[in-house]
Amino acid sequence: MAAETARKFEALEAQAQKIMQVFIKSGHEAVSPAIIQPAGVFLDVIGESLRARTYVFTDPDGDELCLRPDLTVPTCRLHLERHEEAAAKARYCYNGPTFRFQPVGASIAHPREFRQAGIESIGFPERERADAQTVATIIEALRAAGLKTFKLRIGDLGLFRALIRAIEMPDRWRQFLTHLFWRPDAFREELQRLAQPRMATLQSIPAELRDAIEPADLAHSERAVLDYMAAKGIDAIGARSVTEVAASLMWRVADAKADPLPPESVALIEQYLAISGPAKAAGACLKDLLRDRASTMGPVIDSYHRRLQFMSELGVDVVHAEFSAEFGRQLEYYTGFVFEIVSPELGLGSPVAGGGRYDDLMRAAGAKSDVPAVGAAIHTERLLGVTQGGTP
């Protein structure tokens, strides 16, 4: 067993060297962010799914810390430590361990500790070009490490956000629908709820809790949730914080006074989310579906096509790339273009690489304003299993 472990480590190191050579050659500086990170930043931005899988602990000084579940946030924090002006242009690359609890048990393809080799580009305002360069660099690194057969899968949260902004509805609905985008079943349930007569949406909330919620007072509503939990003997509410639960209940009580979402708006959102297929053909479908909203959707659709053009110019095979409107990856800090590289051996559930644009993340990490940024990482254990002829 020890000899097998040693051989795997040597193979991973040899593979990582090939990957890092590509990254450094493309202009990325090698960095090593700290493994132990402040938990607050991660828990605020990574989303409900991964929040529940992050290893969090408190040190003797009472500080809440975590083992990094990814390397993007630590790299953003490192960038801020180096640059007082957060928008300073920089490209970084890294290779190191990350940690995530696996709720169905650890496996070779989904271990609790695994290595990520990745890149981050921060401060470059030509977003479509930077997105395309990130994809091209990751694919070049994968090929250098021996990956021959794969599928490029893309999505665009910028399109979804623009569509939600273009449809008339209360802003809190936009916030909640965006928050639920990463959970398709919950999103569709919420979308249908918003189309119902308003009072019907409150029937699932216990009357004593509903009556205690104040739509304009978060602190009061948090106390109401805590009191209800104590009275019912409820110790926890999954991965959601009391603040999140209270905010959701406040919105629902406020919703009782709003008009339902029109059926045509619901249909438009559902039709958008149903778009999938070859990237170029999907672009034509998007343009056709959103023709009546060209004034608001035109710029983001043009951005979609520019990105594809840049990718093609950099040698990325966009003809066989697949687009899905409801694809957003697991990490909720993404704000625009997202992608994954999928091997046929592992399938959609275990991509060998993935990444995307996260223009809001630098502010969450401590910057005074949003900063354009995009990055991606390779799951090196999965890649090694595929390139060595075995399936993890």
Coordinates of C-alpha atoms in Angstrom, one line a residue:
M1 CA 0.0 0.0 0.0
A2 CA 2.8 2.4 0.9
A3 CA 4.6 1.7 -2.4
E4 CA 1.3 2.3 -4.3
T5 CA 0.8 5.6 -2.5
A6 CA 4.3 6.7 -3.3
R7 CA 3.8 5.8 -7.0
K8 CA 0.6 7.8 -7.1
F9 CA 2.3 10.8 -5.5
E10 CA 5.2 10.7 -7.9
A11 CA 2.7 10.5 -10.9
L12 CA 0.7 13.4 -9.6
E13 CA 3.8 15.5 -9.1
A14 CA 5.0 14.7 -12.7
Q15 CA 1.6 15.5 -14.0
A16 CA 1.5 18.8 -12.0
Q17 CA 4.9 19.8 -13.4
K18 CA 3.6 19.5 -16.9
I19 CA 0.5 21.5 -16.1
M20 CA 2.3 24.2 -14.2
Q21 CA 4.8 24.6 -17.0
V22 CA 1.9 25.5 -19.3
F23 CA 0.5 27.9 -16.8
I24 CA 3.8 29.7 -16.2
K25 CA 4.6 29.8 -19.9
S26 CA 1.2 31.6 -20.5
G27 CA 2.2 34.3 -18.1
H28 CA 0.8 33.1 -14.7
E29 CA 2.9 33.6 -11.5
A30 CA 3.1 30.5 -9.3
V31 CA 1.7 31.1 -5.8
S32 CA 0.9 29.0 -2.7
P33 CA -2.0 30.5 -0.7
A34 CA -2.4 29.3 2.9
I35 CA -4.3 26.1 3.5
I36 CA -6.1 27.4 6.6
Q37 CA -8.3 30.3 5.8
P38 CA -10.8 32.5 7.6
A39 CA -14.1 30.7 7.4
G40 CA -16.3 33.8 7.0
V41 CA -15.4 34.6 3.4
F42 CA -15.9 31.1 2.2
L43 CA -19.2 30.6 4.0
D44 CA -20.5 33.8 2.6
V45 CA -19.8 33.1 -1.1
I46 CA -19.4 29.4 -1.9
G47 CA -23.1 28.6 -1.7
E48 CA -25.3 26.3 0.3
S49 CA -24.2 23.1 -1.2
L50 CA -20.4 23.5 -0.6
R51 CA -20.9 25.4 2.7
A52 CA -22.2 22.2 4.2
R53 CA -19.1 20.3 2.9
T54 CA -16.5 22.8 4.2
Y55 CA -14.4 21.7 7.2
V56 CA -14.8 24.5 9.7
F57 CA -13.2 24.8 13.2
T58 CA -12.5 27.3 15.9
D59 CA -8.9 27.9 17.1
P60 CA -8.0 28.6 20.7
D61 CA -8.3 32.3 20.2
G62 CA -11.9 31.9 19.1
D63 CA -11.4 32.6 15.4
E64 CA -13.5 30.6 13.0
L65 CA -11.3 29.0 10.4
C66 CA -11.6 26.4 7.6
L67 CA -9.6 24.1 5.5
R68 CA -9.8 25.7 2.0
P69 CA -12.5 24.0 -0.1
D70 CA -11.1 25.6 -3.2
L71 CA -8.1 27.8 -4.2
T72 CA -9.9 30.7 -5.9
V73 CA -10.9 32.6 -2.7
P74 CA -7.4 32.2 -1.1
T75 CA -5.8 33.5 -4.3
C76 CA -8.1 36.6 -4.2
R77 CA -7.1 37.2 -0.6
L78 CA -3.5 36.9 -1.6
H79 CA -4.0 39.4 -4.4
L80 CA -5.5 41.9 -2.0
E81 CA -2.6 41.5 0.4
R82 CA -0.2 42.3 -2.4
H83 CA -2.2 45.1 -4.1
E84 CA -3.8 48.0 -2.3
E85 CA -5.5 48.8 -5.6
A86 CA -7.6 45.6 -6.0
A87 CA -8.1 46.2 -9.7
A88 CA -4.3 45.8 -10.4
K89 CA -3.8 43.3 -13.2
A90 CA -2.3 40.0 -12.3
R91 CA -2.3 36.3 -13.3
Y92 CA -1.6 33.6 -10.8
C93 CA -1.3 29.8 -10.9
Y94 CA -1.2 27.2 -8.2
N95 CA -1.1 23.5 -7.4
G96 CA -2.1 22.3 -4.0
P97 CA -4.6 20.4 -1.8
T98 CA -8.2 21.3 -1.1
F99 CA -10.7 19.7 1.3
R100 CA -14.4 18.9 1.0
F101 CA -16.6 16.6 3.0
Q102 CA -18.2 14.0 0.8
P103 CA -21.8 13.3 2.1
V104 CA -22.2 10.0 0.3
G105 CA -18.7 8.8 1.3
A106 CA -15.3 9.5 -0.1
S107 CA -14.3 7.8 -3.4
I108 CA -11.3 7.9 -5.7
A109 CA -13.2 10.4 -8.0
H110 CA -14.6 12.3 -5.0
P111 CA -12.0 12.3 -2.1
R112 CA -12.1 14.4 1.0
E113 CA -8.7 15.8 0.2
F114 CA -7.7 16.4 -3.5
R115 CA -5.3 18.6 -5.4
Q116 CA -6.3 21.5 -7.7
A117 CA -3.9 22.9 -10.3
G118 CA -5.4 26.2 -11.5
I119 CA -5.2 29.7 -12.8
E120 CA -6.7 33.0 -11.9
S121 CA -6.7 36.3 -14.0
I122 CA -7.6 39.4 -12.0
G123 CA -8.2 42.9 -13.2
F124 CA -8.4 42.4 -17.0
P125 CA -11.4 44.4 -18.3
E126 CA -11.7 42.6 -21.7
R127 CA -13.9 39.9 -20.2
E128 CA -14.6 37.8 -23.2
R129 CA -11.0 37.7 -24.2
A130 CA -9.9 36.8 -20.7
D131 CA -12.6 34.1 -20.5
A132 CA -11.4 32.6 -23.8
Q133 CA -7.8 32.7 -22.7
T134 CA -8.6 30.8 -19.5
V135 CA -10.4 28.0 -21.4
A136 CA -7.6 27.8 -24.0
T137 CA -4.9 27.6 -21.3
I138 CA -6.7 24.9 -19.3
I139 CA -7.2 22.8 -22.4
E140 CA -3.6 23.2 -23.3
A141 CA -2.5 22.1 -19.8
L142 CA -4.9 19.1 -20.0
R143 CA -3.4 18.0 -23.3
A144 CA 0.1 18.5 -22.0
A145 CA -0.8 16.1 -19.2
G146 CA -2.0 13.5 -21.6
L147 CA -5.8 14.0 -21.9
K148 CA -6.9 13.3 -25.4
T149 CA -10.7 13.0 -25.4
F150 CA -13.0 15.4 -23.7
K151 CA -16.1 17.6 -24.0
L152 CA -16.3 21.3 -23.4
R153 CA -19.5 22.3 -21.6
I154 CA -20.3 26.0 -21.1
G155 CA -23.0 28.2 -19.5
D156 CA -23.5 31.9 -18.9
L157 CA -24.9 33.3 -15.6
G158 CA -24.6 36.7 -17.1
L159 CA -27.3 35.9 -19.6
F160 CA -29.6 34.6 -16.8
R161 CA -29.0 37.7 -14.7
A162 CA -29.7 40.0 -17.6
L163 CA -32.9 38.1 -18.4
I164 CA -34.1 38.4 -14.7
R165 CA -33.3 42.1 -14.7
A166 CA -35.3 42.6 -18.0
I167 CA -38.4 41.0 -16.5
E168 CA -40.6 43.3 -14.4
M169 CA -40.7 41.9 -10.8
P170 CA -39.8 43.0 -7.2
D171 CA -36.1 43.2 -6.8
R172 CA -36.2 40.7 -3.9
W173 CA -37.6 38.1 -6.3
R174 CA -34.6 38.7 -8.6
Q175 CA -32.3 38.2 -5.6
F176 CA -34.0 35.0 -4.5
L177 CA -34.3 33.5 -8.0
T178 CA -30.6 34.2 -8.6
H179 CA -29.8 32.6 -5.2
L180 CA -31.8 29.5 -6.2
F181 CA -30.3 29.2 -9.8
W182 CA -27.8 26.5 -8.6
R183 CA -30.7 24.3 -7.3
P184 CA -32.9 23.7 -10.3
D185 CA -35.7 21.9 -8.5
A186 CA -36.0 24.6 -5.8
F187 CA -35.8 27.3 -8.6
R188 CA -38.7 25.8 -10.5
E189 CA -40.7 25.5 -7.3
E190 CA -40.1 29.1 -6.4
L191 CA -40.9 30.3 -10.0
Q192 CA -44.3 28.5 -9.8
R193 CA -44.9 30.0 -6.3
L194 CA -44.3 33.5 -7.6
A195 CA -47.0 32.9 -10.2
Q196 CA -49.6 31.9 -7.7
P197 CA -52.1 34.2 -5.9
R198 CA -50.1 35.7 -3.2
M199 CA -51.9 34.5 -0.1
A200 CA -51.6 30.9 -1.3
T201 CA -47.8 31.2 -1.0
L202 CA -48.1 31.6 2.8
Q203 CA -50.0 28.4 3.5
S204 CA -46.8 26.3 4.0
I205 CA -45.5 28.6 6.8
P206 CA -46.8 27.7 10.3
A207 CA -49.2 30.4 11.4
E208 CA -47.4 31.3 14.7
L209 CA -44.2 31.8 12.8
R210 CA -45.8 33.7 9.9
D211 CA -47.5 36.1 12.3
A212 CA -44.3 36.8 14.1
I213 CA -42.3 37.8 11.0
E214 CA -41.8 41.5 10.3
P215 CA -41.2 42.1 6.5
A216 CA -39.1 45.3 7.2
D217 CA -37.2 44.2 10.3
L218 CA -34.5 41.5 9.9
A219 CA -33.4 41.5 13.5
H220 CA -37.0 41.0 14.8
S221 CA -37.6 38.3 12.2
E222 CA -34.3 36.5 13.2
R223 CA -35.5 36.5 16.9
A224 CA -38.9 35.1 15.7
V225 CA -37.2 32.2 13.9
L226 CA -34.9 31.5 16.9
D227 CA -37.9 31.5 19.3
Y228 CA -39.9 29.2 17.0
M229 CA -36.9 26.8 16.7
A230 CA -36.6 26.8 20.5
A231 CA -40.3 26.2 21.1
K232 CA -40.3 23.3 18.6
G233 CA -37.0 21.8 19.7
I234 CA -35.3 22.4 16.4
D235 CA -31.5 22.5 16.7
A236 CA -30.5 23.3 13.1
I237 CA -31.9 24.1 9.7
G238 CA -29.6 22.2 7.4
A239 CA -26.8 24.4 5.9
R240 CA -28.9 27.6 6.0
S241 CA -28.2 30.2 8.6
V242 CA -31.0 31.8 10.8
T243 CA -30.4 35.0 8.8
E244 CA -31.1 33.3 5.5
V245 CA -34.2 31.6 6.8
A246 CA -35.5 34.9 8.3
A247 CA -34.8 36.8 5.1
S248 CA -36.6 34.2 3.1
L249 CA -39.7 34.3 5.4
M250 CA -39.6 38.1 5.3
W251 CA -39.7 38.0 1.5
R252 CA -42.6 35.6 1.4
V253 CA -44.7 37.6 3.8
A254 CA -44.0 40.7 1.8
D255 CA -44.8 38.8 -1.4
A256 CA -48.4 38.3 -0.1
K257 CA -48.9 42.0 -1.0
A258 CA -47.5 41.8 -4.5
D259 CA -49.1 40.8 -7.9
P260 CA -48.2 37.4 -9.2
L261 CA -45.6 36.9 -11.8
P262 CA -47.4 37.0 -15.2
P263 CA -47.6 33.6 -17.0
E264 CA -45.8 35.0 -20.0
S265 CA -42.8 35.9 -17.8
V266 CA -42.8 32.5 -16.3
A267 CA -42.9 30.9 -19.7
L268 CA -40.0 33.1 -21.0
I269 CA -37.8 32.0 -18.1
E270 CA -38.7 28.4 -18.5
Q271 CA -38.0 28.6 -22.3
Y272 CA -34.7 30.2 -21.6
L273 CA -33.6 27.5 -19.2
A274 CA -34.6 24.8 -21.6
I275 CA -32.0 26.0 -24.2
S276 CA -29.2 23.5 -24.6
G277 CA -27.1 22.0 -27.4
P278 CA -24.1 23.0 -29.6
A279 CA -22.8 26.4 -28.5
K280 CA -23.2 28.2 -31.8
A281 CA -26.7 26.9 -32.4
A282 CA -27.7 27.7 -28.9
G283 CA -26.5 31.3 -29.5
A284 CA -29.0 31.5 -32.4
C285 CA -31.8 30.1 -30.2
L286 CA -31.0 32.7 -27.5
K287 CA -31.1 35.5 -30.1
D288 CA -34.4 34.3 -31.5
L289 CA -36.1 33.8 -28.1
L290 CA -35.0 37.2 -26.7
R291 CA -35.7 39.1 -29.9
D292 CA -38.4 41.2 -28.3
R293 CA -36.0 42.3 -25.6
A294 CA -33.0 43.2 -27.8
S295 CA -32.5 46.5 -26.1
T296 CA -31.6 44.9 -22.8
M297 CA -30.4 41.4 -23.9
G298 CA -28.5 42.4 -27.0
P299 CA -25.3 43.3 -25.2
V300 CA -25.0 40.0 -23.3
I301 CA -25.9 38.0 -26.4
D302 CA -23.2 39.8 -28.3
S303 CA -20.8 39.1 -25.5
Y304 CA -21.6 35.4 -25.8
H305 CA -20.8 35.4 -29.5
R306 CA -17.6 37.4 -29.0
R307 CA -16.4 34.9 -26.4
L308 CA -17.0 32.0 -28.8
Q309 CA -15.0 33.9 -31.5
F310 CA -12.1 34.5 -29.2
M311 CA -12.1 30.9 -28.2
S312 CA -12.1 29.8 -31.8
E313 CA -9.2 32.1 -32.6
L314 CA -7.2 30.5 -29.7
G315 CA -7.7 27.0 -31.1
V316 CA -10.6 25.9 -28.9
D317 CA -13.1 23.6 -30.7
V318 CA -16.3 25.6 -30.2
V319 CA -18.1 23.5 -32.9
H320 CA -18.4 20.6 -30.5
A321 CA -18.8 22.7 -27.4
E322 CA -22.1 22.2 -25.6
F323 CA -24.1 25.1 -24.0
S324 CA -26.8 24.7 -21.3
A325 CA -28.7 27.7 -20.0
E326 CA -29.3 26.1 -16.6
F327 CA -25.6 25.1 -16.1
G328 CA -23.9 27.1 -13.4
R329 CA -21.4 24.8 -11.6
Q330 CA -21.6 24.3 -7.8
L331 CA -19.8 27.4 -6.6
E332 CA -22.2 30.3 -6.2
Y333 CA -19.6 33.1 -6.5
Y334 CA -19.7 32.8 -10.3
T335 CA -21.3 35.8 -12.0
G336 CA -20.9 35.2 -15.8
F337 CA -19.4 32.6 -18.1
V338 CA -18.8 29.2 -16.7
F339 CA -17.3 26.0 -18.1
E340 CA -16.3 22.4 -17.4
I341 CA -14.1 19.9 -19.2
V342 CA -15.7 16.5 -19.1
S343 CA -14.1 13.2 -19.9
P344 CA -16.2 10.3 -21.3
E345 CA -14.8 8.0 -18.7
L346 CA -16.1 10.0 -15.8
G347 CA -19.1 11.8 -17.1
L348 CA -20.9 15.0 -16.1
G349 CA -20.8 14.2 -12.4
S350 CA -16.9 14.3 -12.2
P351 CA -15.5 17.0 -14.5
V352 CA -11.7 16.9 -14.8
A353 CA -11.6 20.8 -14.9
G354 CA -13.9 23.7 -14.6
G355 CA -14.1 27.4 -13.9
G356 CA -15.7 30.7 -14.8
R357 CA -16.0 34.4 -14.2
Y358 CA -16.5 35.8 -10.6
D359 CA -16.6 39.6 -10.8
D360 CA -18.2 40.0 -7.4
L361 CA -15.8 37.9 -5.4
M362 CA -13.0 40.4 -4.9
R363 CA -15.4 42.7 -3.1
A364 CA -16.5 39.8 -0.9
A365 CA -12.9 39.1 -0.1
G366 CA -12.3 42.7 1.0
A367 CA -12.0 44.9 -2.1
K368 CA -13.8 48.3 -2.1
S369 CA -15.5 47.5 -5.4
D370 CA -16.1 44.7 -7.9
V371 CA -13.1 43.6 -10.0
P372 CA -13.2 41.7 -13.2
A373 CA -11.8 38.2 -12.6
V374 CA -11.9 34.7 -14.1
G375 CA -10.2 31.4 -13.3
A376 CA -10.3 27.7 -13.5
A377 CA -8.8 24.6 -11.9
I378 CA -8.0 21.0 -12.9
H379 CA -8.9 18.1 -10.6
T380 CA -5.6 16.4 -10.8
E381 CA -6.5 13.0 -9.3
R382 CA -9.4 12.6 -11.8
L383 CA -7.1 13.6 -14.6
L384 CA -4.4 11.1 -13.5
G385 CA -7.0 8.3 -13.4
V386 CA -8.2 9.1 -16.9
T387 CA -4.7 9.6 -18.5
Q388 CA -3.3 6.5 -16.9
G389 CA -6.0 4.3 -18.5
G390 CA -8.0 3.7 -15.3
T391 CA -11.3 5.3 -14.2
P392 CA -11.3 6.8 -10.7

